[in-house]
Amino acid sequence: MERLNQTSSVSEFILLGLSSRPEDQKPLFILFLIMYLITITGNVLIILAIRSDPQLHTPMYVFLSVLSFIDIWYTTTIVPRMLVNFLSEKKTISYAGCLTQMYFFCALGNTDNCLLAAMAYDRYVAICDPFHYITIMSRHTCVLLVAISCSLPHFHSLLHVLLLNQLTFCNSNVVHHFLCDINPLLKLSCSSIFVNDLTIKTEGLVFWVTPFLCIVFSYVRILIAVLRIPSAAGKRKAFSTCGSHFTVVILFYGSIFYVYLQPLSSYIVRDRVATLVYTVLSSMLNPFIYSLRNKDMKKGLGKLMGRRKS
């Protein structure tokens, strides 16, 4: 590939994807097409079940329906481009297209991050302060939390995209990833990435760690409250209420911290697999985790299926 001397000359990037072997492309296409269809179907069913069942019109399920909606667009930002590249010999994406994908990838991923924190806070209030739950988690509070979760990440994402757009790319335009993520793109820059790196380690870290600390604080308080419940049945009910959300949190944050809490120089192929976990895999598994471990969601989905049959 021709050496590129300045940012303005970069018209496209090459996404190497998960594998460069030709024999892997069709099996990977089939696998990710199935995963994408399952993701869309599962999350749409969650949204329809919550909308159609009045018993699910509570803050927790409002947050869950918004999370499912965001997950649909999150995977749509990533997977269709992967599917095209699996069947294409020229695995390219335009410079503008790459920055656009990175913008929505970061914005929607951070929206998931904030929504998980809002859901943890909701569970904390429900278990630790149940008598004031209706007052604290009012309609106004829910709308405010959803609005903050869906708006702030876009400013965060825009900041990183604008900073990346100031860089010069002159070594290569080959991205060792299946999407336009910030770390692989920074590795291609031949200009100073000091400002970008500093922003990631300050603003970026605060933006990611603050919701995570809120989740940790909420679950520590929940655990203390649950251990004080005298009856075993009460403890089981409390754990079952939080278990599905806690599972999603571990899956989501475990893979994210693995990818991003390491030096840029050590970014390797193995990180692509970890990226798949918090992007494609978590979005696909969320509907199963929340429905299989939640009696209310099972009833809601049952009613929805019953209406469709009738």
JSON list of C-alpha atoms in Angstrom, two decimals, residues 108-293:
[
{"chain": "A", "resi": 108, "resn": "LEU", "atom": "CA", "xyz": [-23.52, 4.30, 21.71]},
{"chain": "A", "resi": 109, "resn": "GLY", "atom": "CA", "xyz": [-21.02, 2.25, 23.74]},
{"chain": "A", "resi": 110, "resn": "ASN", "atom": "CA", "xyz": [-20.83, 5.02, 26.32]},
{"chain": "A", "resi": 111, "resn": "THR", "atom": "CA", "xyz": [-24.62, 5.29, 26.35]},
{"chain": "A", "resi": 112, "resn": "ASP", "atom": "CA", "xyz": [-24.73, 1.61, 27.35]},
{"chain": "A", "resi": 113, "resn": "ASN", "atom": "CA", "xyz": [-22.22, 2.45, 30.05]},
{"chain": "A", "resi": 114, "resn": "CYS", "atom": "CA", "xyz": [-24.39, 5.24, 31.50]},
{"chain": "A", "resi": 115, "resn": "LEU", "atom": "CA", "xyz": [-27.61, 3.20, 31.24]},
{"chain": "A", "resi": 116, "resn": "LEU", "atom": "CA", "xyz": [-26.04, 0.33, 33.20]},
{"chain": "A", "resi": 117, "resn": "ALA", "atom": "CA", "xyz": [-25.18, 2.83, 35.94]},
{"chain": "A", "resi": 118, "resn": "ALA", "atom": "CA", "xyz": [-28.77, 4.18, 35.93]},
{"chain": "A", "resi": 119, "resn": "MET", "atom": "CA", "xyz": [-30.10, 0.62, 36.22]},
{"chain": "A", "resi": 120, "resn": "ALA", "atom": "CA", "xyz": [-27.76, -0.10, 39.13]},
{"chain": "A", "resi": 121, "resn": "TYR", "atom": "CA", "xyz": [-28.96, 3.06, 40.90]},
{"chain": "A", "resi": 122, "resn": "ASP", "atom": "CA", "xyz": [-32.57, 1.97, 40.34]},
{"chain": "A", "resi": 123, "resn": "ARG", "atom": "CA", "xyz": [-31.87, -1.43, 41.96]},
{"chain": "A", "resi": 124, "resn": "TYR", "atom": "CA", "xyz": [-30.05, 0.28, 44.82]},
{"chain": "A", "resi": 125, "resn": "VAL", "atom": "CA", "xyz": [-33.06, 2.48, 45.61]},
{"chain": "A", "resi": 126, "resn": "ALA", "atom": "CA", "xyz": [-35.52, -0.42, 45.20]},
{"chain": "A", "resi": 127, "resn": "ILE", "atom": "CA", "xyz": [-33.67, -2.66, 47.67]},
{"chain": "A", "resi": 128, "resn": "CYS", "atom": "CA", "xyz": [-32.04, -0.20, 50.08]},
{"chain": "A", "resi": 129, "resn": "ASP", "atom": "CA", "xyz": [-34.82, 2.41, 50.28]},
{"chain": "A", "resi": 130, "resn": "PRO", "atom": "CA", "xyz": [-38.01, 0.67, 49.09]},
{"chain": "A", "resi": 131, "resn": "PHE", "atom": "CA", "xyz": [-40.44, 2.96, 50.99]},
{"chain": "A", "resi": 132, "resn": "HIS", "atom": "CA", "xyz": [-39.21, 6.02, 49.09]},
{"chain": "A", "resi": 133, "resn": "TYR", "atom": "CA", "xyz": [-38.72, 4.24, 45.75]},
{"chain": "A", "resi": 134, "resn": "ILE", "atom": "CA", "xyz": [-41.76, 5.76, 44.01]},
{"chain": "A", "resi": 135, "resn": "THR", "atom": "CA", "xyz": [-40.77, 9.24, 45.17]},
{"chain": "A", "resi": 136, "resn": "ILE", "atom": "CA", "xyz": [-37.09, 8.96, 44.25]},
{"chain": "A", "resi": 137, "resn": "MET", "atom": "CA", "xyz": [-37.52, 7.10, 40.97]},
{"chain": "A", "resi": 138, "resn": "SER", "atom": "CA", "xyz": [-40.27, 9.35, 39.68]},
{"chain": "A", "resi": 139, "resn": "ARG", "atom": "CA", "xyz": [-41.12, 9.82, 36.02]},
{"chain": "A", "resi": 140, "resn": "HIS", "atom": "CA", "xyz": [-39.10, 13.04, 36.03]},
{"chain": "A", "resi": 141, "resn": "THR", "atom": "CA", "xyz": [-36.03, 11.26, 37.45]},
{"chain": "A", "resi": 142, "resn": "CYS", "atom": "CA", "xyz": [-36.29, 8.47, 34.87]},
{"chain": "A", "resi": 143, "resn": "VAL", "atom": "CA", "xyz": [-36.57, 10.91, 31.97]},
{"chain": "A", "resi": 144, "resn": "LEU", "atom": "CA", "xyz": [-33.63, 12.90, 33.33]},
{"chain": "A", "resi": 145, "resn": "LEU", "atom": "CA", "xyz": [-31.42, 9.81, 33.72]},
{"chain": "A", "resi": 146, "resn": "VAL", "atom": "CA", "xyz": [-32.27, 8.57, 30.21]},
{"chain": "A", "resi": 147, "resn": "ALA", "atom": "CA", "xyz": [-31.68, 12.04, 28.73]},
{"chain": "A", "resi": 148, "resn": "ILE", "atom": "CA", "xyz": [-28.27, 12.36, 30.41]},
{"chain": "A", "resi": 149, "resn": "SER", "atom": "CA", "xyz": [-27.30, 8.79, 29.43]},
{"chain": "A", "resi": 150, "resn": "CYS", "atom": "CA", "xyz": [-28.21, 9.39, 25.78]},
{"chain": "A", "resi": 151, "resn": "SER", "atom": "CA", "xyz": [-26.79, 12.91, 25.35]},
{"chain": "A", "resi": 152, "resn": "LEU", "atom": "CA", "xyz": [-23.50, 13.22, 27.28]},
{"chain": "A", "resi": 153, "resn": "PRO", "atom": "CA", "xyz": [-21.80, 10.33, 25.43]},
{"chain": "A", "resi": 154, "resn": "HIS", "atom": "CA", "xyz": [-22.19, 12.18, 22.13]},
{"chain": "A", "resi": 155, "resn": "PHE", "atom": "CA", "xyz": [-20.13, 15.12, 23.40]},
{"chain": "A", "resi": 156, "resn": "HIS", "atom": "CA", "xyz": [-17.50, 12.67, 24.67]},
{"chain": "A", "resi": 157, "resn": "SER", "atom": "CA", "xyz": [-17.40, 10.87, 21.31]},
{"chain": "A", "resi": 158, "resn": "LEU", "atom": "CA", "xyz": [-17.31, 14.12, 19.31]},
{"chain": "A", "resi": 159, "resn": "LEU", "atom": "CA", "xyz": [-14.30, 15.33, 21.31]},
{"chain": "A", "resi": 160, "resn": "HIS", "atom": "CA", "xyz": [-12.25, 12.21, 20.47]},
{"chain": "A", "resi": 161, "resn": "VAL", "atom": "CA", "xyz": [-13.27, 12.23, 16.80]},
{"chain": "A", "resi": 162, "resn": "LEU", "atom": "CA", "xyz": [-12.30, 15.89, 16.41]},
{"chain": "A", "resi": 163, "resn": "LEU", "atom": "CA", "xyz": [-8.93, 15.27, 18.08]},
{"chain": "A", "resi": 164, "resn": "LEU", "atom": "CA", "xyz": [-8.31, 12.24, 15.86]},
{"chain": "A", "resi": 165, "resn": "ASN", "atom": "CA", "xyz": [-9.16, 14.29, 12.78]},
{"chain": "A", "resi": 166, "resn": "GLN", "atom": "CA", "xyz": [-6.21, 16.60, 13.58]},
{"chain": "A", "resi": 167, "resn": "LEU", "atom": "CA", "xyz": [-3.66, 13.78, 13.28]},
{"chain": "A", "resi": 168, "resn": "THR", "atom": "CA", "xyz": [-1.43, 12.95, 10.33]},
{"chain": "A", "resi": 169, "resn": "PHE", "atom": "CA", "xyz": [-1.38, 9.42, 8.94]},
{"chain": "A", "resi": 170, "resn": "CYS", "atom": "CA", "xyz": [1.78, 8.62, 6.99]},
{"chain": "A", "resi": 171, "resn": "ASN", "atom": "CA", "xyz": [2.91, 5.10, 7.96]},
{"chain": "A", "resi": 172, "resn": "SER", "atom": "CA", "xyz": [0.02, 3.00, 6.72]},
{"chain": "A", "resi": 173, "resn": "ASN", "atom": "CA", "xyz": [-3.74, 3.03, 6.26]},
{"chain": "A", "resi": 174, "resn": "VAL", "atom": "CA", "xyz": [-4.16, -0.61, 7.33]},
{"chain": "A", "resi": 175, "resn": "VAL", "atom": "CA", "xyz": [-6.25, -0.90, 10.51]},
{"chain": "A", "resi": 176, "resn": "HIS", "atom": "CA", "xyz": [-5.57, -4.10, 12.45]},
{"chain": "A", "resi": 177, "resn": "HIS", "atom": "CA", "xyz": [-9.15, -4.43, 13.59]},
{"chain": "A", "resi": 178, "resn": "PHE", "atom": "CA", "xyz": [-12.66, -5.17, 12.33]},
{"chain": "A", "resi": 179, "resn": "LEU", "atom": "CA", "xyz": [-13.87, -1.63, 13.11]},
{"chain": "A", "resi": 180, "resn": "CYS", "atom": "CA", "xyz": [-12.57, 1.92, 13.41]},
{"chain": "A", "resi": 181, "resn": "ASP", "atom": "CA", "xyz": [-11.66, 2.03, 17.09]},
{"chain": "A", "resi": 182, "resn": "ILE", "atom": "CA", "xyz": [-9.53, 4.76, 18.61]},
{"chain": "A", "resi": 183, "resn": "ASN", "atom": "CA", "xyz": [-6.49, 2.68, 19.67]},
{"chain": "A", "resi": 184, "resn": "PRO", "atom": "CA", "xyz": [-5.78, 1.02, 16.28]},
{"chain": "A", "resi": 185, "resn": "LEU", "atom": "CA", "xyz": [-6.19, 4.39, 14.54]},
{"chain": "A", "resi": 186, "resn": "LEU", "atom": "CA", "xyz": [-3.83, 6.15, 16.95]},
{"chain": "A", "resi": 187, "resn": "LYS", "atom": "CA", "xyz": [-1.19, 3.51, 16.21]},
{"chain": "A", "resi": 188, "resn": "LEU", "atom": "CA", "xyz": [-1.28, 4.55, 12.52]},
{"chain": "A", "resi": 189, "resn": "SER", "atom": "CA", "xyz": [-0.54, 8.20, 13.25]},
{"chain": "A", "resi": 190, "resn": "CYS", "atom": "CA", "xyz": [2.95, 9.56, 12.59]},
{"chain": "A", "resi": 191, "resn": "SER", "atom": "CA", "xyz": [2.22, 12.87, 14.33]},
{"chain": "A", "resi": 192, "resn": "SER", "atom": "CA", "xyz": [2.19, 13.42, 18.08]},
{"chain": "A", "resi": 193, "resn": "ILE", "atom": "CA", "xyz": [-0.71, 11.72, 19.87]},
{"chain": "A", "resi": 194, "resn": "PHE", "atom": "CA", "xyz": [0.14, 13.32, 23.22]},
{"chain": "A", "resi": 195, "resn": "VAL", "atom": "CA", "xyz": [-3.12, 15.32, 23.40]},
{"chain": "A", "resi": 196, "resn": "ASN", "atom": "CA", "xyz": [-5.20, 12.32, 22.32]},
{"chain": "A", "resi": 197, "resn": "ASP", "atom": "CA", "xyz": [-3.50, 10.04, 24.83]},
{"chain": "A", "resi": 198, "resn": "LEU", "atom": "CA", "xyz": [-3.86, 12.61, 27.62]},
{"chain": "A", "resi": 199, "resn": "THR", "atom": "CA", "xyz": [-7.55, 13.08, 26.83]},
{"chain": "A", "resi": 200, "resn": "ILE", "atom": "CA", "xyz": [-8.15, 9.32, 26.91]},
{"chain": "A", "resi": 201, "resn": "LYS", "atom": "CA", "xyz": [-6.35, 8.99, 30.27]},
{"chain": "A", "resi": 202, "resn": "THR", "atom": "CA", "xyz": [-8.18, 11.94, 31.85]},
{"chain": "A", "resi": 203, "resn": "GLU", "atom": "CA", "xyz": [-11.58, 12.78, 30.33]},
{"chain": "A", "resi": 204, "resn": "GLY", "atom": "CA", "xyz": [-12.03, 9.31, 28.85]},
{"chain": "A", "resi": 205, "resn": "LEU", "atom": "CA", "xyz": [-11.09, 7.55, 32.08]},
{"chain": "A", "resi": 206, "resn": "VAL", "atom": "CA", "xyz": [-13.40, 9.77, 34.14]},
{"chain": "A", "resi": 207, "resn": "PHE", "atom": "CA", "xyz": [-16.25, 9.19, 31.68]},
{"chain": "A", "resi": 208, "resn": "TRP", "atom": "CA", "xyz": [-15.88, 5.41, 31.89]},
{"chain": "A", "resi": 209, "resn": "VAL", "atom": "CA", "xyz": [-14.84, 4.96, 35.52]},
{"chain": "A", "resi": 210, "resn": "THR", "atom": "CA", "xyz": [-17.46, 7.27, 37.10]},
{"chain": "A", "resi": 211, "resn": "PRO", "atom": "CA", "xyz": [-20.47, 5.13, 36.00]},
{"chain": "A", "resi": 212, "resn": "PHE", "atom": "CA", "xyz": [-18.52, 1.99, 36.92]},
{"chain": "A", "resi": 213, "resn": "LEU", "atom": "CA", "xyz": [-17.85, 3.33, 40.44]},
{"chain": "A", "resi": 214, "resn": "CYS", "atom": "CA", "xyz": [-21.54, 4.19, 40.76]},
{"chain": "A", "resi": 215, "resn": "ILE", "atom": "CA", "xyz": [-22.36, 0.58, 39.88]},
{"chain": "A", "resi": 216, "resn": "VAL", "atom": "CA", "xyz": [-19.80, -0.78, 42.36]},
{"chain": "A", "resi": 217, "resn": "PHE", "atom": "CA", "xyz": [-21.10, 1.53, 45.12]},
{"chain": "A", "resi": 218, "resn": "SER", "atom": "CA", "xyz": [-24.71, 0.51, 44.38]},
{"chain": "A", "resi": 219, "resn": "TYR", "atom": "CA", "xyz": [-23.95, -3.21, 44.51]},
{"chain": "A", "resi": 220, "resn": "VAL", "atom": "CA", "xyz": [-21.86, -2.96, 47.67]},
{"chain": "A", "resi": 221, "resn": "ARG", "atom": "CA", "xyz": [-24.80, -1.24, 49.39]},
{"chain": "A", "resi": 222, "resn": "ILE", "atom": "CA", "xyz": [-27.21, -3.78, 47.89]},
{"chain": "A", "resi": 223, "resn": "LEU", "atom": "CA", "xyz": [-25.07, -6.68, 49.13]},
{"chain": "A", "resi": 224, "resn": "ILE", "atom": "CA", "xyz": [-24.97, -5.23, 52.65]},
{"chain": "A", "resi": 225, "resn": "ALA", "atom": "CA", "xyz": [-28.74, -4.72, 52.61]},
{"chain": "A", "resi": 226, "resn": "VAL", "atom": "CA", "xyz": [-29.43, -8.23, 51.29]},
{"chain": "A", "resi": 227, "resn": "LEU", "atom": "CA", "xyz": [-27.23, -9.88, 53.91]},
{"chain": "A", "resi": 228, "resn": "ARG", "atom": "CA", "xyz": [-29.34, -8.17, 56.57]},
{"chain": "A", "resi": 229, "resn": "ILE", "atom": "CA", "xyz": [-32.56, -9.77, 55.25]},
{"chain": "A", "resi": 230, "resn": "PRO", "atom": "CA", "xyz": [-33.49, -12.51, 57.76]},
{"chain": "A", "resi": 231, "resn": "SER", "atom": "CA", "xyz": [-35.38, -14.85, 55.43]},
{"chain": "A", "resi": 232, "resn": "ALA", "atom": "CA", "xyz": [-33.65, -17.00, 52.80]},
{"chain": "A", "resi": 233, "resn": "ALA", "atom": "CA", "xyz": [-36.59, -16.40, 50.41]},
{"chain": "A", "resi": 234, "resn": "GLY", "atom": "CA", "xyz": [-36.12, -12.64, 50.69]},
{"chain": "A", "resi": 235, "resn": "LYS", "atom": "CA", "xyz": [-32.41, -12.97, 49.92]},
{"chain": "A", "resi": 236, "resn": "ARG", "atom": "CA", "xyz": [-33.11, -15.14, 46.89]},
{"chain": "A", "resi": 237, "resn": "LYS", "atom": "CA", "xyz": [-35.66, -12.64, 45.57]},
{"chain": "A", "resi": 238, "resn": "ALA", "atom": "CA", "xyz": [-33.24, -9.73, 45.99]},
{"chain": "A", "resi": 239, "resn": "PHE", "atom": "CA", "xyz": [-30.37, -11.61, 44.30]},
{"chain": "A", "resi": 240, "resn": "SER", "atom": "CA", "xyz": [-32.60, -12.74, 41.42]},
{"chain": "A", "resi": 241, "resn": "THR", "atom": "CA", "xyz": [-33.69, -9.13, 40.91]},
{"chain": "A", "resi": 242, "resn": "CYS", "atom": "CA", "xyz": [-30.09, -7.94, 40.53]},
{"chain": "A", "resi": 243, "resn": "GLY", "atom": "CA", "xyz": [-28.45, -11.09, 39.15]},
{"chain": "A", "resi": 244, "resn": "SER", "atom": "CA", "xyz": [-29.18, -10.47, 35.47]},
{"chain": "A", "resi": 245, "resn": "HIS", "atom": "CA", "xyz": [-27.99, -6.87, 35.59]},
{"chain": "A", "resi": 246, "resn": "PHE", "atom": "CA", "xyz": [-24.83, -7.84, 37.49]},
{"chain": "A", "resi": 247, "resn": "THR", "atom": "CA", "xyz": [-24.06, -10.53, 34.87]},
{"chain": "A", "resi": 248, "resn": "VAL", "atom": "CA", "xyz": [-24.30, -7.95, 32.07]},
{"chain": "A", "resi": 249, "resn": "VAL", "atom": "CA", "xyz": [-22.08, -5.52, 34.01]},
{"chain": "A", "resi": 250, "resn": "ILE", "atom": "CA", "xyz": [-19.32, -8.14, 34.45]},
{"chain": "A", "resi": 251, "resn": "LEU", "atom": "CA", "xyz": [-19.47, -9.15, 30.77]},
{"chain": "A", "resi": 252, "resn": "PHE", "atom": "CA", "xyz": [-19.46, -5.54, 29.54]},
{"chain": "A", "resi": 253, "resn": "TYR", "atom": "CA", "xyz": [-16.88, -3.96, 31.83]},
{"chain": "A", "resi": 254, "resn": "GLY", "atom": "CA", "xyz": [-14.58, -6.98, 32.07]},
{"chain": "A", "resi": 255, "resn": "SER", "atom": "CA", "xyz": [-13.90, -6.96, 28.33]},
{"chain": "A", "resi": 256, "resn": "ILE", "atom": "CA", "xyz": [-13.70, -3.14, 28.12]},
{"chain": "A", "resi": 257, "resn": "PHE", "atom": "CA", "xyz": [-11.12, -2.83, 30.89]},
{"chain": "A", "resi": 258, "resn": "TYR", "atom": "CA", "xyz": [-9.12, -5.64, 29.32]},
{"chain": "A", "resi": 259, "resn": "VAL", "atom": "CA", "xyz": [-8.93, -3.74, 26.02]},
{"chain": "A", "resi": 260, "resn": "TYR", "atom": "CA", "xyz": [-8.42, -0.16, 27.17]},
{"chain": "A", "resi": 261, "resn": "LEU", "atom": "CA", "xyz": [-6.55, -0.37, 30.47]},
{"chain": "A", "resi": 262, "resn": "GLN", "atom": "CA", "xyz": [-3.27, -1.27, 28.82]},
{"chain": "A", "resi": 263, "resn": "PRO", "atom": "CA", "xyz": [-0.55, 0.69, 27.01]},
{"chain": "A", "resi": 264, "resn": "LEU", "atom": "CA", "xyz": [-1.28, 1.60, 23.38]},
{"chain": "A", "resi": 265, "resn": "SER", "atom": "CA", "xyz": [1.94, -0.15, 22.28]},
{"chain": "A", "resi": 266, "resn": "SER", "atom": "CA", "xyz": [0.69, -3.49, 23.62]},
{"chain": "A", "resi": 267, "resn": "TYR", "atom": "CA", "xyz": [-2.53, -3.44, 21.57]},
{"chain": "A", "resi": 268, "resn": "ILE", "atom": "CA", "xyz": [-2.58, -6.83, 19.79]},
{"chain": "A", "resi": 269, "resn": "VAL", "atom": "CA", "xyz": [-4.83, -9.19, 17.82]},
{"chain": "A", "resi": 270, "resn": "ARG", "atom": "CA", "xyz": [-6.21, -10.77, 21.01]},
{"chain": "A", "resi": 271, "resn": "ASP", "atom": "CA", "xyz": [-7.88, -7.45, 21.82]},
{"chain": "A", "resi": 272, "resn": "ARG", "atom": "CA", "xyz": [-10.16, -7.86, 18.79]},
{"chain": "A", "resi": 273, "resn": "VAL", "atom": "CA", "xyz": [-11.76, -10.87, 20.46]},
{"chain": "A", "resi": 274, "resn": "ALA", "atom": "CA", "xyz": [-12.26, -8.91, 23.69]},
{"chain": "A", "resi": 275, "resn": "THR", "atom": "CA", "xyz": [-13.84, -6.09, 21.65]},
{"chain": "A", "resi": 276, "resn": "LEU", "atom": "CA", "xyz": [-16.30, -8.60, 20.20]},
{"chain": "A", "resi": 277, "resn": "VAL", "atom": "CA", "xyz": [-17.43, -9.44, 23.75]},
{"chain": "A", "resi": 278, "resn": "TYR", "atom": "CA", "xyz": [-18.55, -5.93, 24.75]},
{"chain": "A", "resi": 279, "resn": "THR", "atom": "CA", "xyz": [-19.91, -5.04, 21.30]},
{"chain": "A", "resi": 280, "resn": "VAL", "atom": "CA", "xyz": [-21.51, -7.92, 19.41]},
{"chain": "A", "resi": 281, "resn": "LEU", "atom": "CA", "xyz": [-21.70, -10.65, 22.07]},
{"chain": "A", "resi": 282, "resn": "SER", "atom": "CA", "xyz": [-23.06, -8.59, 24.98]},
{"chain": "A", "resi": 283, "resn": "SER", "atom": "CA", "xyz": [-25.74, -6.99, 22.77]},
{"chain": "A", "resi": 284, "resn": "MET", "atom": "CA", "xyz": [-26.82, -10.44, 21.60]},
{"chain": "A", "resi": 285, "resn": "LEU", "atom": "CA", "xyz": [-26.84, -12.01, 25.09]},
{"chain": "A", "resi": 286, "resn": "ASN", "atom": "CA", "xyz": [-28.57, -9.16, 26.93]},
{"chain": "A", "resi": 287, "resn": "PRO", "atom": "CA", "xyz": [-32.13, -10.18, 25.91]},
{"chain": "A", "resi": 288, "resn": "PHE", "atom": "CA", "xyz": [-31.46, -13.78, 26.99]},
{"chain": "A", "resi": 289, "resn": "ILE", "atom": "CA", "xyz": [-29.86, -12.77, 30.29]},
{"chain": "A", "resi": 290, "resn": "TYR", "atom": "CA", "xyz": [-32.67, -10.39, 31.23]},
{"chain": "A", "resi": 291, "resn": "SER", "atom": "CA", "xyz": [-35.50, -12.65, 30.09]},
{"chain": "A", "resi": 292, "resn": "LEU", "atom": "CA", "xyz": [-34.27, -16.05, 31.33]},
{"chain": "A", "resi": 293, "resn": "ARG", "atom": "CA", "xyz": [-33.42, -14.76, 34.83]}
]
